[in-house]
PDB file of C-alpha atoms and ligand atoms in Angstrom:
ATOM      1  CA  MET Y   1       4.385 -13.793 -20.390  1.00 41.00           C
ATOM      2  CA  ALA Y   2       5.960 -13.819 -16.929  1.00 42.00           C
ATOM      3  CA  THR Y   3       2.307 -14.942 -14.633  1.00 43.00           C
ATOM      4  CA  SER Y   4       5.551 -15.321 -10.860  1.00 52.00           C
ATOM      5  CA  LEU Y   5       5.184 -11.422 -10.375  1.00 55.00           C
ATOM      6  CA  LYS Y   6       4.461 -10.222  -6.835  1.00 59.00           C
ATOM      7  CA  ASN Y   7       6.472  -7.283  -6.175  1.00 65.00           C
ATOM      8  CA  LEU Y   8       6.804  -4.293  -9.430  1.00 63.00           C
ATOM      9  CA  SER Y   9       9.478  -2.383  -6.625  1.00 61.00           C
ATOM     10  CA  SER Y  10      12.345  -4.912  -8.121  1.00 67.00           C
ATOM     11  CA  TYR Y  11      10.984  -4.623 -12.127  1.00 76.00           C
ATOM     12  CA  ASP Y  12      13.172  -4.783 -14.773  1.00 83.00           C
ATOM     13  CA  PRO Y  13      14.011  -0.890 -16.381  1.00 83.00           C
ATOM     14  CA  GLU Y  14      15.081  -2.079 -19.027  1.00 84.00           C
ATOM     15  CA  LYS Y  15      11.066  -3.306 -20.420  1.00 89.00           C
ATOM     16  CA  VAL Y  16       9.806   0.385 -19.095  1.00 95.00           C
ATOM     17  CA  PRO Y  17       9.129   2.930 -21.935  1.00 96.00           C
ATOM     18  CA  ASP Y  18      10.480   6.364 -21.586  1.00 97.00           C
ATOM     19  CA  ALA Y  19       8.474   8.567 -19.374  1.00 98.00           C
ATOM     20  CA  GLY Y  20      10.178  11.707 -21.748  1.00 98.00           C
ATOM     21  CA  LYS Y  21       7.204  12.892 -23.139  1.00 97.00           C
ATOM     22  CA  MET Y  22       4.152  11.785 -20.571  1.00 98.00           C
ATOM     23  CA  LYS Y  23       2.102  13.518 -18.384  1.00 98.00           C
ATOM     24  CA  PHE Y  24       1.411  12.115 -15.442  1.00 98.00           C
ATOM     25  CA  GLY Y  25      -1.186  13.294 -12.683  1.00 98.00           C
ATOM     26  CA  ILE Y  26      -1.300  12.023  -8.750  1.00 98.00           C
ATOM     27  CA  VAL Y  27      -3.480  12.940  -6.487  1.00 98.00           C
ATOM     28  CA  VAL Y  28      -2.807  11.837  -2.418  1.00 98.00           C
ATOM     29  CA  SER Y  29      -4.776  11.383  -0.002  1.00 98.00           C
ATOM     30  CA  GLU Y  30      -3.816  13.082   3.648  1.00 98.00           C
ATOM     31  CA  TRP Y  31      -5.585  10.556   5.795  1.00 97.00           C
ATOM     32  CA  ASN Y  32      -2.341   8.957   7.078  1.00 97.00           C
ATOM     33  CA  GLU Y  33      -0.269  11.499   5.282  1.00 98.00           C
ATOM     34  CA  GLU Y  34       2.854  10.035   6.487  1.00 98.00           C
ATOM     35  CA  ILE Y  35       1.999   7.153   3.863  1.00 98.00           C
ATOM     36  CA  THR Y  36       0.752   8.517   1.970  1.00 98.00           C
ATOM     37  CA  ALA Y  37       3.969  10.622   1.363  1.00 98.00           C
ATOM     38  CA  ALA Y  38       6.689   8.482   1.200  1.00 98.00           C
ATOM     39  CA  MET Y  39       4.186   6.459  -1.270  1.00 98.00           C
ATOM     40  CA  ALA Y  40       4.160  10.097  -3.277  1.00 98.00           C
ATOM     41  CA  GLU Y  41       7.813  11.068  -3.757  1.00 98.00           C
ATOM     42  CA  GLY Y  42       8.890   7.253  -4.185  1.00 98.00           C
ATOM     43  CA  ALA Y  43       5.902   7.694  -7.475  1.00 98.00           C
ATOM     44  CA  ILE Y  44       8.281  11.013  -8.648  1.00 98.00           C
ATOM     45  CA  GLU Y  45      11.592   9.561  -8.155  1.00 98.00           C
ATOM     46  CA  THR Y  46      10.142   6.897 -10.278  1.00 98.00           C
ATOM     47  CA  LEU Y  47       8.099   9.229 -12.980  1.00 98.00           C
ATOM     48  CA  LYS Y  48      11.789  11.042 -13.121  1.00 98.00           C
ATOM     49  CA  LYS Y  49      14.076   8.126 -13.462  1.00 97.00           C
ATOM     50  CA  HIS Y  50      12.388   7.197 -16.231  1.00 98.00           C
ATOM     51  CA  GLY Y  51      12.752  10.633 -18.102  1.00 98.00           C
ATOM     52  CA  ALA Y  52       9.381  12.106 -16.777  1.00 98.00           C
ATOM     53  CA  VAL Y  53       9.520  16.481 -16.525  1.00 98.00           C
ATOM     54  CA  GLU Y  54       8.970  18.485 -13.379  1.00 97.00           C
ATOM     55  CA  GLU Y  55       6.159  20.488 -15.335  1.00 98.00           C
ATOM     56  CA  ASN Y  56       5.078  17.205 -16.472  1.00 98.00           C
ATOM     57  CA  ILE Y  57       3.946  15.863 -12.658  1.00 98.00           C
ATOM     58  CA  HIS Y  58       1.164  17.354 -11.629  1.00 98.00           C
ATOM     59  CA  LEU Y  59       0.041  16.992  -8.724  1.00 98.00           C
ATOM     60  CA  ILE Y  60      -2.774  17.974  -6.284  1.00 98.00           C
ATOM     61  CA  THR Y  61      -3.705  16.662  -2.905  1.00 98.00           C
ATOM     62  CA  VAL Y  62      -7.573  15.089  -1.273  1.00 98.00           C
ATOM     63  CA  PRO Y  63      -8.635  14.855   2.542  1.00 98.00           C
ATOM     64  CA  GLY Y  64      -9.687  11.706   2.234  1.00 97.00           C
ATOM     65  CA  SER Y  65      -9.397   8.140  -0.302  1.00 98.00           C
ATOM     66  CA  PHE Y  66     -12.814   8.642  -0.877  1.00 98.00           C
ATOM     67  CA  GLU Y  67     -11.645  11.951  -2.915  1.00 98.00           C
ATOM     68  CA  LEU Y  68      -8.995  10.544  -4.716  1.00 98.00           C
ATOM     69  CA  ILE Y  69     -11.718  10.040  -7.351  1.00 98.00           C
ATOM     70  CA  PHE Y  70     -13.649  13.201  -7.949  1.00 98.00           C
ATOM     71  CA  GLY Y  71      -9.878  14.428  -7.760  1.00 98.00           C
ATOM     72  CA  SER Y  72      -8.629  12.012 -10.206  1.00 98.00           C
ATOM     73  CA  ARG Y  73     -11.479  12.768 -12.620  1.00 98.00           C
ATOM     74  CA  LEU Y  74     -10.846  17.132 -11.901  1.00 98.00           C
ATOM     75  CA  LEU Y  75      -7.242  16.082 -13.463  1.00 98.00           C
ATOM     76  CA  ALA Y  76      -8.162  14.141 -15.826  1.00 98.00           C
ATOM     77  CA  GLU Y  77     -10.408  17.167 -17.878  1.00 98.00           C
ATOM     78  CA  LYS Y  78      -7.848  20.487 -16.618  1.00 98.00           C
ATOM     79  CA  HIS Y  79      -4.765  18.743 -17.997  1.00 98.00           C
ATOM     80  CA  ALA Y  80      -3.437  16.167 -21.186  1.00 97.00           C
ATOM     81  CA  LEU Y  81      -3.018  14.052 -19.292  1.00 98.00           C
ATOM     82  CA  ASP Y  82      -1.553  10.195 -19.687  1.00 98.00           C
ATOM     83  CA  ALA Y  83      -2.055   8.768 -16.783  1.00 98.00           C
ATOM     84  CA  VAL Y  84      -2.868   9.609 -13.078  1.00 98.00           C
ATOM     85  CA  ILE Y  85      -2.095   7.933 -10.393  1.00 99.00           C
ATOM     86  CA  ALA Y  86      -4.311   7.660  -7.075  1.00 98.00           C
ATOM     87  CA  ILE Y  87      -2.437   7.526  -3.729  1.00 98.00           C
ATOM     88  CA  GLY Y  88      -4.167   6.761  -0.465  1.00 98.00           C
ATOM     89  CA  CYS Y  89      -3.806   4.372   2.096  1.00 98.00           C
ATOM     90  CA  ILE Y  90      -7.057   3.622   4.045  1.00 97.00           C
ATOM     91  CA  ILE Y  91      -6.583   1.449   7.514  1.00 97.00           C
ATOM     92  CA  GLN Y  92      -8.101  -0.950   8.969  1.00 95.00           C
ATOM     93  CA  GLY Y  93     -10.680   0.536  12.154  1.00 85.00           C
ATOM     94  CA  GLU Y  94     -12.998  -0.959  14.836  1.00 81.00           C
ATOM     95  CA  THR Y  95     -15.935   0.374  12.521  1.00 84.00           C
ATOM     96  CA  ARG Y  96     -16.918  -0.900   8.587  1.00 88.00           C
ATOM     97  CA  HIS Y  97     -15.726   2.147   7.595  1.00 90.00           C
ATOM     98  CA  PHE Y  98     -12.276   0.498   6.065  1.00 93.00           C
ATOM     99  CA  ASP Y  99     -15.222  -1.615   3.949  1.00 94.00           C
ATOM    100  CA  PHE Y 100     -17.345   0.940   2.823  1.00 96.00           C
ATOM    101  CA  ILE Y 101     -14.165   3.189   1.653  1.00 97.00           C
ATOM    102  CA  CYS Y 102     -12.103   0.887   0.180  1.00 97.00           C
ATOM    103  CA  GLN Y 103     -15.314  -0.958  -1.923  1.00 97.00           C
ATOM    104  CA  GLY Y 104     -15.961   2.751  -2.667  1.00 98.00           C
ATOM    105  CA  VAL Y 105     -12.221   4.381  -4.748  1.00 98.00           C
ATOM    106  CA  THR Y 106     -11.950   0.419  -5.425  1.00 98.00           C
ATOM    107  CA  GLN Y 107     -15.725   0.925  -7.860  1.00 98.00           C
ATOM    108  CA  GLY Y 108     -15.163   4.466  -8.390  1.00 98.00           C
ATOM    109  CA  MET Y 109     -11.282   4.166  -9.643  1.00 98.00           C
ATOM    110  CA  ALA Y 110     -12.754   1.228 -11.810  1.00 98.00           C
ATOM    111  CA  GLU Y 111     -15.124   3.251 -13.393  1.00 98.00           C
ATOM    112  CA  LEU Y 112     -12.173   6.045 -14.774  1.00 98.00           C
ATOM    113  CA  ASN Y 113     -11.013   3.606 -16.849  1.00 98.00           C
ATOM    114  CA  LEU Y 114     -14.237   2.932 -18.291  1.00 98.00           C
ATOM    115  CA  GLU Y 115     -15.174   5.995 -18.388  1.00 98.00           C
ATOM    116  CA  TYR Y 116     -11.561   8.406 -19.246  1.00 98.00           C
ATOM    117  CA  ASP Y 117      -8.707   6.686 -22.493  1.00 98.00           C
ATOM    118  CA  ILE Y 118      -6.591   7.228 -20.306  1.00 98.00           C
ATOM    119  CA  PRO Y 119      -5.234   4.655 -17.156  1.00 98.00           C
ATOM    120  CA  PHE Y 120      -6.194   5.458 -13.908  1.00 98.00           C
ATOM    121  CA  ILE Y 121      -3.125   3.496 -11.355  1.00 98.00           C
ATOM    122  CA  PHE Y 122      -4.821   2.443  -8.332  1.00 98.00           C
ATOM    123  CA  GLY Y 123      -1.924   3.277  -5.638  1.00 98.00           C
ATOM    124  CA  VAL Y 124      -4.552   2.471  -3.023  1.00 98.00           C
ATOM    125  CA  LEU Y 125      -3.147   0.501   0.157  1.00 98.00           C
ATOM    126  CA  THR Y 126      -4.896  -0.838   2.390  1.00 97.00           C
ATOM    127  CA  THR Y 127      -3.693  -2.264   5.602  1.00 97.00           C
ATOM    128  CA  GLN Y 128      -4.654  -3.552   8.266  1.00 95.00           C
ATOM    129  CA  ASN Y 129      -2.470  -1.713  10.425  1.00 96.00           C
ATOM    130  CA  GLN Y 130      -0.056   1.022  10.262  1.00 96.00           C
ATOM    131  CA  PRO Y 131       2.674  -2.020  10.883  1.00 97.00           C
ATOM    132  CA  GLN Y 132       1.695  -3.286   7.247  1.00 97.00           C
ATOM    133  CA  ALA Y 133       1.225   0.680   5.715  1.00 98.00           C
ATOM    134  CA  ILE Y 134       4.422   1.373   6.590  1.00 98.00           C
ATOM    135  CA  ASP Y 135       7.258  -2.211   5.351  1.00 98.00           C
ATOM    136  CA  ARG Y 136       4.747  -0.648   1.732  1.00 98.00           C
ATOM    137  CA  ALA Y 137       5.100   2.621   1.911  1.00 98.00           C
ATOM    138  CA  GLY Y 138       9.708   2.345   1.776  1.00 97.00           C
ATOM    139  CA  GLY Y 139       9.847  -0.066   4.354  1.00 96.00           C
ATOM    140  CA  LYS Y 140      10.595  -4.306   3.653  1.00 96.00           C
ATOM    141  CA  HIS Y 141       7.455  -4.814   1.125  1.00 96.00           C
ATOM    142  CA  GLY Y 142       9.336  -1.848  -1.232  1.00 96.00           C
ATOM    143  CA  ASN Y 143       6.971   1.636  -2.148  1.00 97.00           C
ATOM    144  CA  LYS Y 144       3.625   0.731  -3.545  1.00 98.00           C
ATOM    145  CA  GLY Y 145       3.869   4.853  -5.028  1.00 98.00           C
ATOM    146  CA  ASN Y 146       6.856   3.575  -6.738  1.00 97.00           C
ATOM    147  CA  GLU Y 147       5.064   0.786  -7.555  1.00 97.00           C
ATOM    148  CA  ALA Y 148       2.705   2.676  -9.232  1.00 98.00           C
ATOM    149  CA  ALA Y 149       4.379   4.484 -11.009  1.00 98.00           C
ATOM    150  CA  ILE Y 150       5.580   2.077 -13.491  1.00 97.00           C
ATOM    151  CA  THR Y 151       2.874   0.666 -13.565  1.00 98.00           C
ATOM    152  CA  ALA Y 152       1.969   3.860 -14.582  1.00 98.00           C
ATOM    153  CA  ILE Y 153       4.318   4.814 -17.380  1.00 98.00           C
ATOM    154  CA  LYS Y 154       3.996   0.967 -18.834  1.00 97.00           C
ATOM    155  CA  MET Y 155      -0.508   1.674 -19.117  1.00 98.00           C
ATOM    156  CA  ALA Y 156       1.222   4.621 -20.886  1.00 98.00           C
ATOM    157  CA  GLY Y 157       2.912   3.225 -23.339  1.00 97.00           C
ATOM    158  CA  LEU Y 158       0.419   1.206 -23.807  1.00 96.00           C
ATOM    159  CA  ASN Y 159      -1.727   3.611 -25.046  1.00 91.00           C
ATOM    160  CA  SER Y 160       0.969   5.255 -27.178  1.00 80.00           C
TER     161      SER Y 160
HETATM  162  C1  DLZ H   1     -12.991   8.215   7.646  1.00 80.24           C
HETATM  163  C2  DLZ H   1     -11.744   7.374   7.615  1.00 80.24           C
HETATM  164  C3  DLZ H   1     -11.531   7.032   7.457  1.00 80.24           C
HETATM  165  C4  DLZ H   1     -12.092   6.165   9.445  1.00 80.24           C
HETATM  166  N1  DLZ H   1     -10.735   6.380   7.188  1.00 80.24           N
HETATM  167  C5  DLZ H   1      -9.240   6.420   6.812  1.00 80.24           C
HETATM  168  C6  DLZ H   1      -8.724   5.559   6.156  1.00 80.24           C
HETATM  169  O1  DLZ H   1      -8.074   4.691   6.980  1.00 80.24           O
HETATM  170  N2  DLZ H   1      -7.887   6.129   4.907  1.00 80.24           N
HETATM  171  C7  DLZ H   1      -8.408   7.245   4.255  1.00 80.24           C
HETATM  172  O2  DLZ H   1      -7.501   7.576   2.873  1.00 80.24           O
HETATM  173  N3  DLZ H   1      -9.212   8.124   4.694  1.00 80.24           N
HETATM  174  C8  DLZ H   1     -10.359   7.535   5.456  1.00 80.24           C
HETATM  175  N4  DLZ H   1     -11.670   7.850   5.780  1.00 80.24           N
HETATM  176  C9  DLZ H   1     -11.694   9.374   5.398  1.00 80.24           C
HETATM  177  C10 DLZ H   1     -12.752   9.510   3.740  1.00 80.24           C
HETATM  178  O3  DLZ H   1     -11.433   8.818   3.165  1.00 80.24           O
HETATM  179  C11 DLZ H   1     -13.220  10.905   3.295  1.00 80.24           C
HETATM  180  O4  DLZ H   1     -12.205  11.677   3.768  1.00 80.24           O
HETATM  181  C12 DLZ H   1     -13.991  10.501   4.498  1.00 80.24           C
HETATM  182  O5  DLZ H   1     -15.984   9.090   4.252  1.00 80.24           O
HETATM  183  C13 DLZ H   1     -14.793  12.210   4.086  1.00 80.24           C
HETATM  184  O6  DLZ H   1     -15.821  11.784   2.314  1.00 80.24           O
END
């Protein structure tokens, strides 16, 4: 078992199951929209690259990352999905709001994974500043949206 994997953007496509019959939900936070839109685009592109079809990708937007939890649950209840990808970008500010949102979203998404029989993927950046976020939304550290999509397909594959 490889333990050196640090960046799924350079993954082995051979190890990713075919997503042709899989159904996905994508929830995108509108906060830091230029970042989350790039991540969502990367996620959709990657799902399609592995066979997912447009009509099996259900996308909704929510106001902020804290709402990703409810949005994810909503999609899971509404459609017979194989995986849900939550995409957000939380950037540290001057107050402790950052900590509370990060903690709340992480906890909420973890609980969804325990509550439902499908995987909920944590595609949420938590960075100190905007350049760090840009680096991870198609910049020098890849696109974490692509990585979330790969994770979703792999996890859905485990469940099939
Ligand atoms: C309020 C807030 C702040 C300060 N920062 C972010 C952020 O960096 N990223 C993000 O996705 N959302 C932020 N929010 C909004 C909260 O996630 C949430 O939408 C509001 O607290 C309302 O519930």
